[in-house]
Coordinates of C-alpha atoms in Angstrom, one line a residue:
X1 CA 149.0 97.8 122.3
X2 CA 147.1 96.1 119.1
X3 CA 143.5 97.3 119.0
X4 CA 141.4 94.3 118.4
X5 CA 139.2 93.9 115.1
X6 CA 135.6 94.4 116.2
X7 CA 132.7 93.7 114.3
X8 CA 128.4 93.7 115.2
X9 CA 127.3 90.1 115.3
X10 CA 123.2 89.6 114.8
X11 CA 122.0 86.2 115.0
X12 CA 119.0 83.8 116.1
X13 CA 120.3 79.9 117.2
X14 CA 117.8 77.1 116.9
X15 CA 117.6 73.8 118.6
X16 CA 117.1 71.1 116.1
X17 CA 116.9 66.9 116.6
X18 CA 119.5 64.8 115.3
X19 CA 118.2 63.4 112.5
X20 CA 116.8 67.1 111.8
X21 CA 117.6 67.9 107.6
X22 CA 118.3 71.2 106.8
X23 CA 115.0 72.5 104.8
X24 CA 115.7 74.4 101.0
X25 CA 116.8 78.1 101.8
X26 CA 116.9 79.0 98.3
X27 CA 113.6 81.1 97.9
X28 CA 114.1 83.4 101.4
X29 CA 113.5 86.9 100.4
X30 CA 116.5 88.2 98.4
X31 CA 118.0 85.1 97.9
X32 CA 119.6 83.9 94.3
X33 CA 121.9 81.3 95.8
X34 CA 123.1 79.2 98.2
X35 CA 126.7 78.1 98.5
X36 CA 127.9 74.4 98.7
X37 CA 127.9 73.1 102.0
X38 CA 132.2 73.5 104.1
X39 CA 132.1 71.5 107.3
X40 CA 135.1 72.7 110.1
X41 CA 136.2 70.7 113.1
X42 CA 136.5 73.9 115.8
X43 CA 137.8 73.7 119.3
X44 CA 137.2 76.8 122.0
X45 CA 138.4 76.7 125.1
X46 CA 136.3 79.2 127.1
X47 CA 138.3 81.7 129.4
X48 CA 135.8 83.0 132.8
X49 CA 136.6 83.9 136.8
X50 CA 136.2 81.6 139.6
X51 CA 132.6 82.3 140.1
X52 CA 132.1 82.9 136.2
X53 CA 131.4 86.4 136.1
X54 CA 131.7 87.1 132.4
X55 CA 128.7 84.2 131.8
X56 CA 126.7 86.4 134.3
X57 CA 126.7 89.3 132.4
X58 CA 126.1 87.4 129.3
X59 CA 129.6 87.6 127.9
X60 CA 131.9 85.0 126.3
X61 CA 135.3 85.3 125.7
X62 CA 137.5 82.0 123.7
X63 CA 140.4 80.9 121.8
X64 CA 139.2 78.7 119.0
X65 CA 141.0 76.7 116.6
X66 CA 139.8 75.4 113.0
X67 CA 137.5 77.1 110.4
X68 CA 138.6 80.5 108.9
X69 CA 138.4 82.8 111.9
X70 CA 140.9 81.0 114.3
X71 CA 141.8 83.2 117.2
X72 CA 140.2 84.8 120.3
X73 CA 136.9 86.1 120.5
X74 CA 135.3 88.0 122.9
X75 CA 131.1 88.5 122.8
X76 CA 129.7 91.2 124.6
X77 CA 125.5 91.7 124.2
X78 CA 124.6 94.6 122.3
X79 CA 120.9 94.0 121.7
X80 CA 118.5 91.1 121.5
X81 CA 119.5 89.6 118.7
X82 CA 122.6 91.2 118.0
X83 CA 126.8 90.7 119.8
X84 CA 129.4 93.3 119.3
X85 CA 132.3 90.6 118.7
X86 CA 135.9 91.4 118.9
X87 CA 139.1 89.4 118.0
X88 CA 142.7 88.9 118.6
X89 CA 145.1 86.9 116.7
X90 CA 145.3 83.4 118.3
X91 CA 148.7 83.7 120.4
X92 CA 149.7 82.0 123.2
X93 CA 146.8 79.3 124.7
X94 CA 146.6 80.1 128.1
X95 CA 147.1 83.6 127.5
X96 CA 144.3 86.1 127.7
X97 CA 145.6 89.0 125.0
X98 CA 145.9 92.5 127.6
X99 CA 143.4 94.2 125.8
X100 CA 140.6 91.8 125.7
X101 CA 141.4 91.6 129.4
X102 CA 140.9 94.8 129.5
X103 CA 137.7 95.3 127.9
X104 CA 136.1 92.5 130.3
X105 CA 137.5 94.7 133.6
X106 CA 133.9 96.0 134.3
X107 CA 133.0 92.2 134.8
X108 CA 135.9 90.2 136.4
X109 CA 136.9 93.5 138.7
X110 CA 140.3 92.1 139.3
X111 CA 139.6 88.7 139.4
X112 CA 142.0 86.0 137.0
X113 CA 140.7 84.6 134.1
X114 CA 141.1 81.0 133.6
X115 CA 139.5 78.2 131.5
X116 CA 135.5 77.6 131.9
X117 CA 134.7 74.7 129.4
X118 CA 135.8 73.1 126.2
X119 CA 133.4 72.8 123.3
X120 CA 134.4 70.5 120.1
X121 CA 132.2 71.7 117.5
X122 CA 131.2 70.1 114.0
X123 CA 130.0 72.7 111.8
X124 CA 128.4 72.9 108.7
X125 CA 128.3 75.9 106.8
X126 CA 126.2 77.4 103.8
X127 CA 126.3 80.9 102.4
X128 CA 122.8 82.7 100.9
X129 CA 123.6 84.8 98.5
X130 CA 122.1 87.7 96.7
X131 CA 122.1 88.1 93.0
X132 CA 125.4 90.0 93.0
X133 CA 127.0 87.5 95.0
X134 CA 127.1 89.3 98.5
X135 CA 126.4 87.1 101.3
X136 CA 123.0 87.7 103.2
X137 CA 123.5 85.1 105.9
X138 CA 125.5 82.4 106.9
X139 CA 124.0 79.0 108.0
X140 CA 125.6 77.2 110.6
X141 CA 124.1 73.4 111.2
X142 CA 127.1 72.7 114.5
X143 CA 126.6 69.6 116.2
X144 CA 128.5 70.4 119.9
X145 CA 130.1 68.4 122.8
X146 CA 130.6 71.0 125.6
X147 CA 132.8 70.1 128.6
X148 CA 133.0 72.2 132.1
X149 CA 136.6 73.2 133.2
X150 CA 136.6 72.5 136.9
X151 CA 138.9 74.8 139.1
X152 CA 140.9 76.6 136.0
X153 CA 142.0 72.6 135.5
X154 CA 141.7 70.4 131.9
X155 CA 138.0 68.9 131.1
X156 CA 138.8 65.4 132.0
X157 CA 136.4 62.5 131.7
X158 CA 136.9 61.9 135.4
X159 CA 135.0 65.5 135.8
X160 CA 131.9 65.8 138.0
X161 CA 130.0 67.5 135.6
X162 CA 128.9 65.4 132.7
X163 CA 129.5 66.6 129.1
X164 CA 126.8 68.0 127.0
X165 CA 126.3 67.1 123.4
X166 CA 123.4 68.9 121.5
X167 CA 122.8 70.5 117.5
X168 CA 122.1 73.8 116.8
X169 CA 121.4 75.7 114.0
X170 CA 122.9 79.4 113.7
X171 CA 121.3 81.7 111.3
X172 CA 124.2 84.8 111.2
X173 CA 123.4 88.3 109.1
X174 CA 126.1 88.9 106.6
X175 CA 127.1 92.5 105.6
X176 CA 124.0 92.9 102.9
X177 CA 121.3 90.5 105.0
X178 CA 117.8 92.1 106.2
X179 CA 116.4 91.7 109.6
X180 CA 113.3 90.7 107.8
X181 CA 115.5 87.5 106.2
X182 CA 116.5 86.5 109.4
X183 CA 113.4 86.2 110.6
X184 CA 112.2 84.7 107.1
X185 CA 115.0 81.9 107.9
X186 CA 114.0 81.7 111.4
X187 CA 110.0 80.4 110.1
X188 CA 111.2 78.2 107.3
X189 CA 113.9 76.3 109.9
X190 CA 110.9 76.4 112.7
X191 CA 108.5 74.9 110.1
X192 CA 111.1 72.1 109.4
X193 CA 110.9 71.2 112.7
X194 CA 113.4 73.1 114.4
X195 CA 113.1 75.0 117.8
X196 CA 113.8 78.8 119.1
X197 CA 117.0 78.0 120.9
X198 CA 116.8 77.0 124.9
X199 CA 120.0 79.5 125.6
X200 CA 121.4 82.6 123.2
X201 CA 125.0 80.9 123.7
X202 CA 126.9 77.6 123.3
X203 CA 128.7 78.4 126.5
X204 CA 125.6 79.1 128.6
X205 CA 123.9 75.8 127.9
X206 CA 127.4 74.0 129.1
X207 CA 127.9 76.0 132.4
X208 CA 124.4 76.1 133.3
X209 CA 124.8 72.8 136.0
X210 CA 127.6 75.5 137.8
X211 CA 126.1 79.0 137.2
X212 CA 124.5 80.5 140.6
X213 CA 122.3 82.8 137.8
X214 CA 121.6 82.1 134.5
X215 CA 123.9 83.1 132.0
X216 CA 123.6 86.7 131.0
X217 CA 120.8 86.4 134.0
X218 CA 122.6 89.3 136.1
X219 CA 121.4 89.3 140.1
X220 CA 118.1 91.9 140.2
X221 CA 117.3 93.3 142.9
X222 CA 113.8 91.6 145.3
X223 CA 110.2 92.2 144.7
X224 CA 109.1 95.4 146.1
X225 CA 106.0 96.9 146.5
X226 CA 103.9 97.2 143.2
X227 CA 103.2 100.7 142.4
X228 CA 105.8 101.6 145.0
X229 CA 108.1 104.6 145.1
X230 CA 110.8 102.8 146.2
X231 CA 110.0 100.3 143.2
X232 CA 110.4 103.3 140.4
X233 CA 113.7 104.2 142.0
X234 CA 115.1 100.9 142.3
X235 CA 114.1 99.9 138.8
X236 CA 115.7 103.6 137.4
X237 CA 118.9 102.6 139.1
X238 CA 119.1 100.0 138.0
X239 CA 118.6 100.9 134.1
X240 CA 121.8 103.5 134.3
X241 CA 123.6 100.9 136.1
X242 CA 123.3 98.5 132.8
X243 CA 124.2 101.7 131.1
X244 CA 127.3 102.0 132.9
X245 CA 128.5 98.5 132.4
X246 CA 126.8 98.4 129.0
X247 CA 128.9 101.4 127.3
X248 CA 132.2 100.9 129.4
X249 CA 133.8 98.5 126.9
X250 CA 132.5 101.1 124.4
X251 CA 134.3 104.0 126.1
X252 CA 137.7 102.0 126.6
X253 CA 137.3 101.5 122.2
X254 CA 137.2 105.4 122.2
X255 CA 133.3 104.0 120.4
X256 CA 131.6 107.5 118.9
X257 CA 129.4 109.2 122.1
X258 CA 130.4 106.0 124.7
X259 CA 132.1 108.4 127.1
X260 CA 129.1 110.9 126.8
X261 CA 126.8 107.9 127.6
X262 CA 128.8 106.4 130.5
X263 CA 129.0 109.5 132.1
X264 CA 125.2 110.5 132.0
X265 CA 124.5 107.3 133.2
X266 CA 126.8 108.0 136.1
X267 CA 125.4 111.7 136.5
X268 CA 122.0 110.1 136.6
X269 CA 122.8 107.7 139.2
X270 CA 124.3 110.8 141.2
X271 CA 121.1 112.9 141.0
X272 CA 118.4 110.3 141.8
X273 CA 120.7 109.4 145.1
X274 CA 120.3 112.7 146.2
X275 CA 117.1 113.9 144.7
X276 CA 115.2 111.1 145.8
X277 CA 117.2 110.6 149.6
X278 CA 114.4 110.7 151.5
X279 CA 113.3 107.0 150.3
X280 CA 116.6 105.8 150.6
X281 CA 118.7 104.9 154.0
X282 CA 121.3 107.7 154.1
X283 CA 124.0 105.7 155.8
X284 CA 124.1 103.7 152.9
X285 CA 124.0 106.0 149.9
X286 CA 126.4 108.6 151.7
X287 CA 129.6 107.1 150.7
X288 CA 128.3 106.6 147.1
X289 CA 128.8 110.3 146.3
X290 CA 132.5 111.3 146.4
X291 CA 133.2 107.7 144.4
X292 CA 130.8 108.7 141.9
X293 CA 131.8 112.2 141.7
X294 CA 135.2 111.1 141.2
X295 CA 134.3 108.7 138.7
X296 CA 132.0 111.7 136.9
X297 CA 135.2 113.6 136.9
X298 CA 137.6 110.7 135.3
X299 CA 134.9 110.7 132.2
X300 CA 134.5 114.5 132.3
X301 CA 137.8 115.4 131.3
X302 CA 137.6 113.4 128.2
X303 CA 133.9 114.4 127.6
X304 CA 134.8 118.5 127.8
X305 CA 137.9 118.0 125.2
X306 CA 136.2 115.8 122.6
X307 CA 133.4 118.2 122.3
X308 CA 136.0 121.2 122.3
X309 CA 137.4 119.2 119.3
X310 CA 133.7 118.6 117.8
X311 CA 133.1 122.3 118.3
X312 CA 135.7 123.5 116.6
X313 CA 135.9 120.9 113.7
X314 CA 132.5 122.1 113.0
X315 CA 133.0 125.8 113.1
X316 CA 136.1 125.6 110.9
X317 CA 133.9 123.6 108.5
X318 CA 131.3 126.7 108.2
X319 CA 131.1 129.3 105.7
X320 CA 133.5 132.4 107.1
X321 CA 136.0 134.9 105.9
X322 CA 138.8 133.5 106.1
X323 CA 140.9 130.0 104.7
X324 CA 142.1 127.3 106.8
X325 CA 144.6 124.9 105.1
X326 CA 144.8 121.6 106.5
X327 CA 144.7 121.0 110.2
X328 CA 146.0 123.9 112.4
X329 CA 148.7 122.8 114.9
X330 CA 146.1 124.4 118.1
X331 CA 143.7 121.5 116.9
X332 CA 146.3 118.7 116.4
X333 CA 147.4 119.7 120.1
X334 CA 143.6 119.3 121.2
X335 CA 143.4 116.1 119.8
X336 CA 146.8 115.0 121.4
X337 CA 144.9 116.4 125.0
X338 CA 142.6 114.4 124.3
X339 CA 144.6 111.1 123.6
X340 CA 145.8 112.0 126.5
X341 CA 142.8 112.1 128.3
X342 CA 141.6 108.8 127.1
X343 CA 144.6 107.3 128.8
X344 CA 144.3 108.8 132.5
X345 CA 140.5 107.4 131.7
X346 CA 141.6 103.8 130.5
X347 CA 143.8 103.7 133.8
X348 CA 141.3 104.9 136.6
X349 CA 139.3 102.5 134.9
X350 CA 141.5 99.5 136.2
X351 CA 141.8 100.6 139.7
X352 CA 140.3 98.4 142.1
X353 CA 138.3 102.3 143.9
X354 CA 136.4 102.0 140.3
X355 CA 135.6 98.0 140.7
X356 CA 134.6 98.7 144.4
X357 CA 132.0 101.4 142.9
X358 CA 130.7 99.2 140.7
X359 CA 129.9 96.0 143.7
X360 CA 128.8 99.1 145.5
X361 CA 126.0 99.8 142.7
X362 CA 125.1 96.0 142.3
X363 CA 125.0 95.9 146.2
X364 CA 122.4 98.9 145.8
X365 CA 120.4 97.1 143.6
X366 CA 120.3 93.2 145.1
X367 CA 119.6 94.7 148.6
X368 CA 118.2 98.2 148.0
X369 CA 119.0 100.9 150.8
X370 CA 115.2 101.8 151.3
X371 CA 113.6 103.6 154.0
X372 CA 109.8 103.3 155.3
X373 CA 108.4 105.7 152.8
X374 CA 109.6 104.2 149.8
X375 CA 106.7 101.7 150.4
X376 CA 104.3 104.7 149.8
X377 CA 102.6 105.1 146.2
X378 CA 105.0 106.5 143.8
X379 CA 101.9 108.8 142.4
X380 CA 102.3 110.8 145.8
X381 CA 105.8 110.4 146.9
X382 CA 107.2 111.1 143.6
X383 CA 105.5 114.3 141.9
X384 CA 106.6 115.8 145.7
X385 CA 110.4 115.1 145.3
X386 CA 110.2 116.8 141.9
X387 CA 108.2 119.5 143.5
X388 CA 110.7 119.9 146.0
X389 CA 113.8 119.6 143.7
X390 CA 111.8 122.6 141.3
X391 CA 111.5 124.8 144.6
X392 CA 115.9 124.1 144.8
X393 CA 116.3 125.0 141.2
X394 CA 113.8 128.3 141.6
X395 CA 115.8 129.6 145.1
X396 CA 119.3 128.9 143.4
X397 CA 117.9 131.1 140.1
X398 CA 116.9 134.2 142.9
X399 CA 120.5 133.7 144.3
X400 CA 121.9 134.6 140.6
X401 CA 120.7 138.6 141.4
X402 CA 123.2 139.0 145.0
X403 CA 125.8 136.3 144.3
X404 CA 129.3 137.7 144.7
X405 CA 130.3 135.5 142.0
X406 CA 127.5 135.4 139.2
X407 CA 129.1 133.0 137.0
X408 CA 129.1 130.3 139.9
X409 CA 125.8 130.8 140.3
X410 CA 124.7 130.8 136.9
X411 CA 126.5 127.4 136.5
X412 CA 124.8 126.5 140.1
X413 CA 121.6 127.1 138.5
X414 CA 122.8 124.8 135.5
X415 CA 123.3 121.7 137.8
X416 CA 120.2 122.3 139.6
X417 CA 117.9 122.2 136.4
X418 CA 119.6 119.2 135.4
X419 CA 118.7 117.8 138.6
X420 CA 115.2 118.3 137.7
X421 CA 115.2 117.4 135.1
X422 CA 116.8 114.0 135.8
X423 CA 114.3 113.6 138.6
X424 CA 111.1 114.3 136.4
X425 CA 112.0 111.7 133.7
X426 CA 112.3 109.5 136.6
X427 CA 109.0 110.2 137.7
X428 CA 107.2 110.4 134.2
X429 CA 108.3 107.3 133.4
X430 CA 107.3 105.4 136.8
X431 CA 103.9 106.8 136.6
X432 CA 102.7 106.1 132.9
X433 CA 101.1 102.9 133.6
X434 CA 99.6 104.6 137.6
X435 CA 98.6 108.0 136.7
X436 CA 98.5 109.6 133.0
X437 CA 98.0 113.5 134.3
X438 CA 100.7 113.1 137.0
X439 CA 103.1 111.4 134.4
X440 CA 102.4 114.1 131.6
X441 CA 103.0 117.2 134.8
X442 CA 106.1 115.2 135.3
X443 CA 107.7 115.3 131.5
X444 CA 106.7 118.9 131.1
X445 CA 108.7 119.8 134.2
X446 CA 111.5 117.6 132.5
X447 CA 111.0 119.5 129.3
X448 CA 111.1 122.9 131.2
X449 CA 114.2 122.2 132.7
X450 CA 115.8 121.1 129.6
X451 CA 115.2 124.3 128.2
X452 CA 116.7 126.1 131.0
X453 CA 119.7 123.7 131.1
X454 CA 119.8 124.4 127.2
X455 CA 120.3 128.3 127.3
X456 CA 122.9 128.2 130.2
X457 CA 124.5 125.2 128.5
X458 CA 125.1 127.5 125.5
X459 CA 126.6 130.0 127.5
X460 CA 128.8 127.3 129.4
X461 CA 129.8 125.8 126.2
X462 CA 131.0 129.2 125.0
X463 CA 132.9 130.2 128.2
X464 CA 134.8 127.3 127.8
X465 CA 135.5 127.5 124.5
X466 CA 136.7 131.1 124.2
X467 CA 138.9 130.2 127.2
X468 CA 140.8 127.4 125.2
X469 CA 140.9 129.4 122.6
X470 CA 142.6 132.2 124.2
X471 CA 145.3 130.0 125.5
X472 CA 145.6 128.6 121.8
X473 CA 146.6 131.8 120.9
X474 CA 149.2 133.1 123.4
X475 CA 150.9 129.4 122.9
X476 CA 154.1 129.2 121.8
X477 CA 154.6 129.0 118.0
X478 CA 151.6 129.6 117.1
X479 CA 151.8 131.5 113.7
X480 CA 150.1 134.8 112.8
X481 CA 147.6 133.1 110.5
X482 CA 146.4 130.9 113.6
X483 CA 146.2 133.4 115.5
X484 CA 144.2 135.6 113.0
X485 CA 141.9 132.1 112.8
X486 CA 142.0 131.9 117.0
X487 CA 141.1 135.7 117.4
X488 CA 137.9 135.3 114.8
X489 CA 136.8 131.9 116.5
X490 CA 136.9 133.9 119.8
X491 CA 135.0 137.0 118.7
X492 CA 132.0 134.2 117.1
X493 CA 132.3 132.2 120.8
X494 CA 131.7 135.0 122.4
X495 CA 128.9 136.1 120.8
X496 CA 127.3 133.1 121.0
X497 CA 127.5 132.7 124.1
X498 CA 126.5 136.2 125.5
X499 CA 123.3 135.9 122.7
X500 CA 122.6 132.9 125.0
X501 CA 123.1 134.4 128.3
X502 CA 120.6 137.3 127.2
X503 CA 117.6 134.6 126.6
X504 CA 118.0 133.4 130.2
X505 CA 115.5 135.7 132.0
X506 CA 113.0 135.8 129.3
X507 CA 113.8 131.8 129.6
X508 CA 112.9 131.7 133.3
X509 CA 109.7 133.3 133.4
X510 CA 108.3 132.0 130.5
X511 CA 109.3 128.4 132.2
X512 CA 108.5 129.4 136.1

């Protein structure tokens, strides 16, 4: 399947009168010139659920026609000011392309696409240019008639909702423009009499007679207590929630450290459910855990192999005593594990168990599962929790010293520091406005734990890796000169890790 082109959109729209005239953009900050003006009749036909989902999480997804970037585009937020856009060649109308589909599963969770609204578009475009020709910005003066799609059917005059007609001005950064033109461009057009634009998309000023939220307005949870400790749980949850849904388009791409991301966001959710249970209604949260285990898991096994394959591109990239000539069959079979991988991810990521943990997260957050002491003040109830999860991490450390199996309790003692340490960033950050001591206790614990995590981590990381690399070596066909390379990674693994291993008791008391 065709991986769409993707590019990072950063703009700022305007709202401007009709008889509005473009003001001279020729002495902005690094501009030399400014192109003549191209005016395009485009048509997009908007593609969204029933109960427009997509709009609600501030995405838009199209087929347009006329201009010179016919095709579909799909819009996904990626900062204030700032889309990552992808596209798909223009196809068949009615037909979403699989992929773009698939990139939008986190926010239609099974549900069809179909068409939202047609906008007919008059646009007007000029290019500013830097001395060496490169384009800074593009201008866009687009003078719109939007028209909702009612039930999936054609816009028809007859339609219940009226059309909206409006002009906007679109000030886009080109490969070479500055954030400090755009906002250059942004005073001159305000000056002229423009305004900052009443929505960030074309599409959300059109559906916003149909939308139950505004667009890209995603439900939040109700007002709780002020100060609360339920409030500072809430509000954490739902940051790694957007987390999740934020970097799981990023993850299906195979997007440098999304996986990582999703993942921690996922592990974070996991760890405040449990280290903060006593402020939560345990009926609720307890079926939470295996799904979001299992999801943890579906990430984890691309996570460990694609830092495996960092690990060892790295090593083999340091000074040693001996020659590696081009890429050793042992890593092209890592990085076909790993393809691998990515594929068993891509497809749990289309079940329906993964969409039902994701309402299940939303659920948490519109009507949070709290008990009576959430209401407490989070400067009490919170440095206690951590206090209590810090008492866990110390009686799973003294275990280490009688455990039948050391290694499991070493990596015991790995999960319960991160625990920690989740839960003290958790707490620092809820109590920097309320308490400035309590909040600073709170991100030393946080950094104490990190340290811990950090030395076993190390150790981890080698276990793992001398493990792989032992199977490497006893593979089939593997030639004597790989093997040579195998046996010297696995002497250097191994002493990393034991180096690490010997820093963790001098580690605990210095942190205890």
């Amino acid at each position: 399947m065709a991986v769409p082109t993707q590019q990072m959109e950063i703009e700022r729209k305007y709202d401007a009168e009709r008889d509005f005239v473009l003001p001279d953009l020729s002495r902005l900050p690094g501009v030399a010139s400014v192109t003549a003006p191209r005016t395009y009749a485009l048509v997009a036909n908007y593609f969204d659920t029933a109960d427009h989902r997509l709009a609600a999480h501030g995405v838009t997804l199209r087929r347009r026609r006329g201009g010179d970037d016919a095709g579909w585009h799909l819009k996904i937020p990626a900062g204030p000011d700032s889309k990552n856009e992808l596209r798909a060649p223009l196809g068949r109308p009615q037909m979403v392309p699989a992929r773009l589909a698939a990139l939008v599963a986190w926010s239609t969770r099974g549900a069809e696409l179909r068409p939202a609204a047609v906008l007919e578009t008059t646009r007007t475009v000029i290019e500013l240019l830097d001395d060496e020709g490169r384009v800074l910005a593009e201008v866009a003066d687009d003078a719109v008639v939007g028209q909702v799609v009612l039930d999936g059917g054609e816009a028809t005059a007859e339609a219940t909702v009226p059309a909206t007609a409006w002009r906007e001005i679109e000030v886009e950064l080109g490969p070479a423009g500055t954030p400090e033109l755009l906002k250059a461009a942004g005073k001159r057009l305000r000056k002229a009499g423009a305004r900052k634009g009443g929505s960030s998309s074309k599409l959300g000023r059109v559906l916003e007679p149909v939308m139950t939220v505004p667009f890209g307005g995603r439900p939040v949870s109700p007002e709780l207590p002020e100060g609360s400790a339920g409030a500072a749980v809430i509000g954490y949850l739902a940051e790694q929630v957007a987390a999740v849904l934020s970097f799981d388009p990023k993850a299906r791409l195979g997007e440098d450290d999304a996986v990582h991301q999703m993942r921690v966001a996922v592990r974070r959710i996991r760890s405040a459910l449990r280290s903060f249970a006593p402020l939560l209604d345990a009926r609720r949260v307890a079926p939470l855990e295996p799904e979001l285990k299992w999801l943890a898991d579906a990430l984890g096994e691309v996570r460990d192999l694609e830092v495996l394959r960092m690990r060892f591109t790295d090593r083999l990239a340091e000074p040693h005593g001996f020659e590696v000539n081009g890429t050793p069959s042992w890593m092209n079979a890592l990085a076909a594990s790993e393809a691998s991988a990515y594929r068993r991810m891509n497809a749990a990521l289309k079940q329906s168990r993964y969409f039902d943990i994701l309402d299940a997260l939303e659920a948490l957050l519109t009507h949070p599962p709290l008990s009576d002491r959430a209401e407490r003040a989070a400067a009490k109830e919170l440095p206690k929790l951590v206090g209590r999860q810090w008492k866990r991490l110390a009686k799973k450390y003294a275990a280490i010293a009688t455990a039948d199996d050391p290694e499991e309790a070493r990596h015991d003692v790995r999960k319960a520091g991160k625990r920690v340490r989740y839960a003290a960033d958790l707490a620092a950050a809820a109590l920097d406005d309320i308490d400035k001591d309590a909040a600073a206790a709170a991100s030393g614990t946080a950094r104490k734990a990190k340290t811990l995590q950090k030395v076993l981590g190390g150790y981890q990381d080698g276990v793992i890796a001398t493990t792989y690399l032992k199977e490497a070596a006893a593979r089939r066909g593997t030639t004597p000169a790989e093997a040579f390379v195998l046996g010297a990674l696995h002497g250097w693994e191994r002493h990393e890790a034991f180096d690490s291993l010997s820093r963790l008791e001098e580690t605990w008391e210095r942190i205890a």
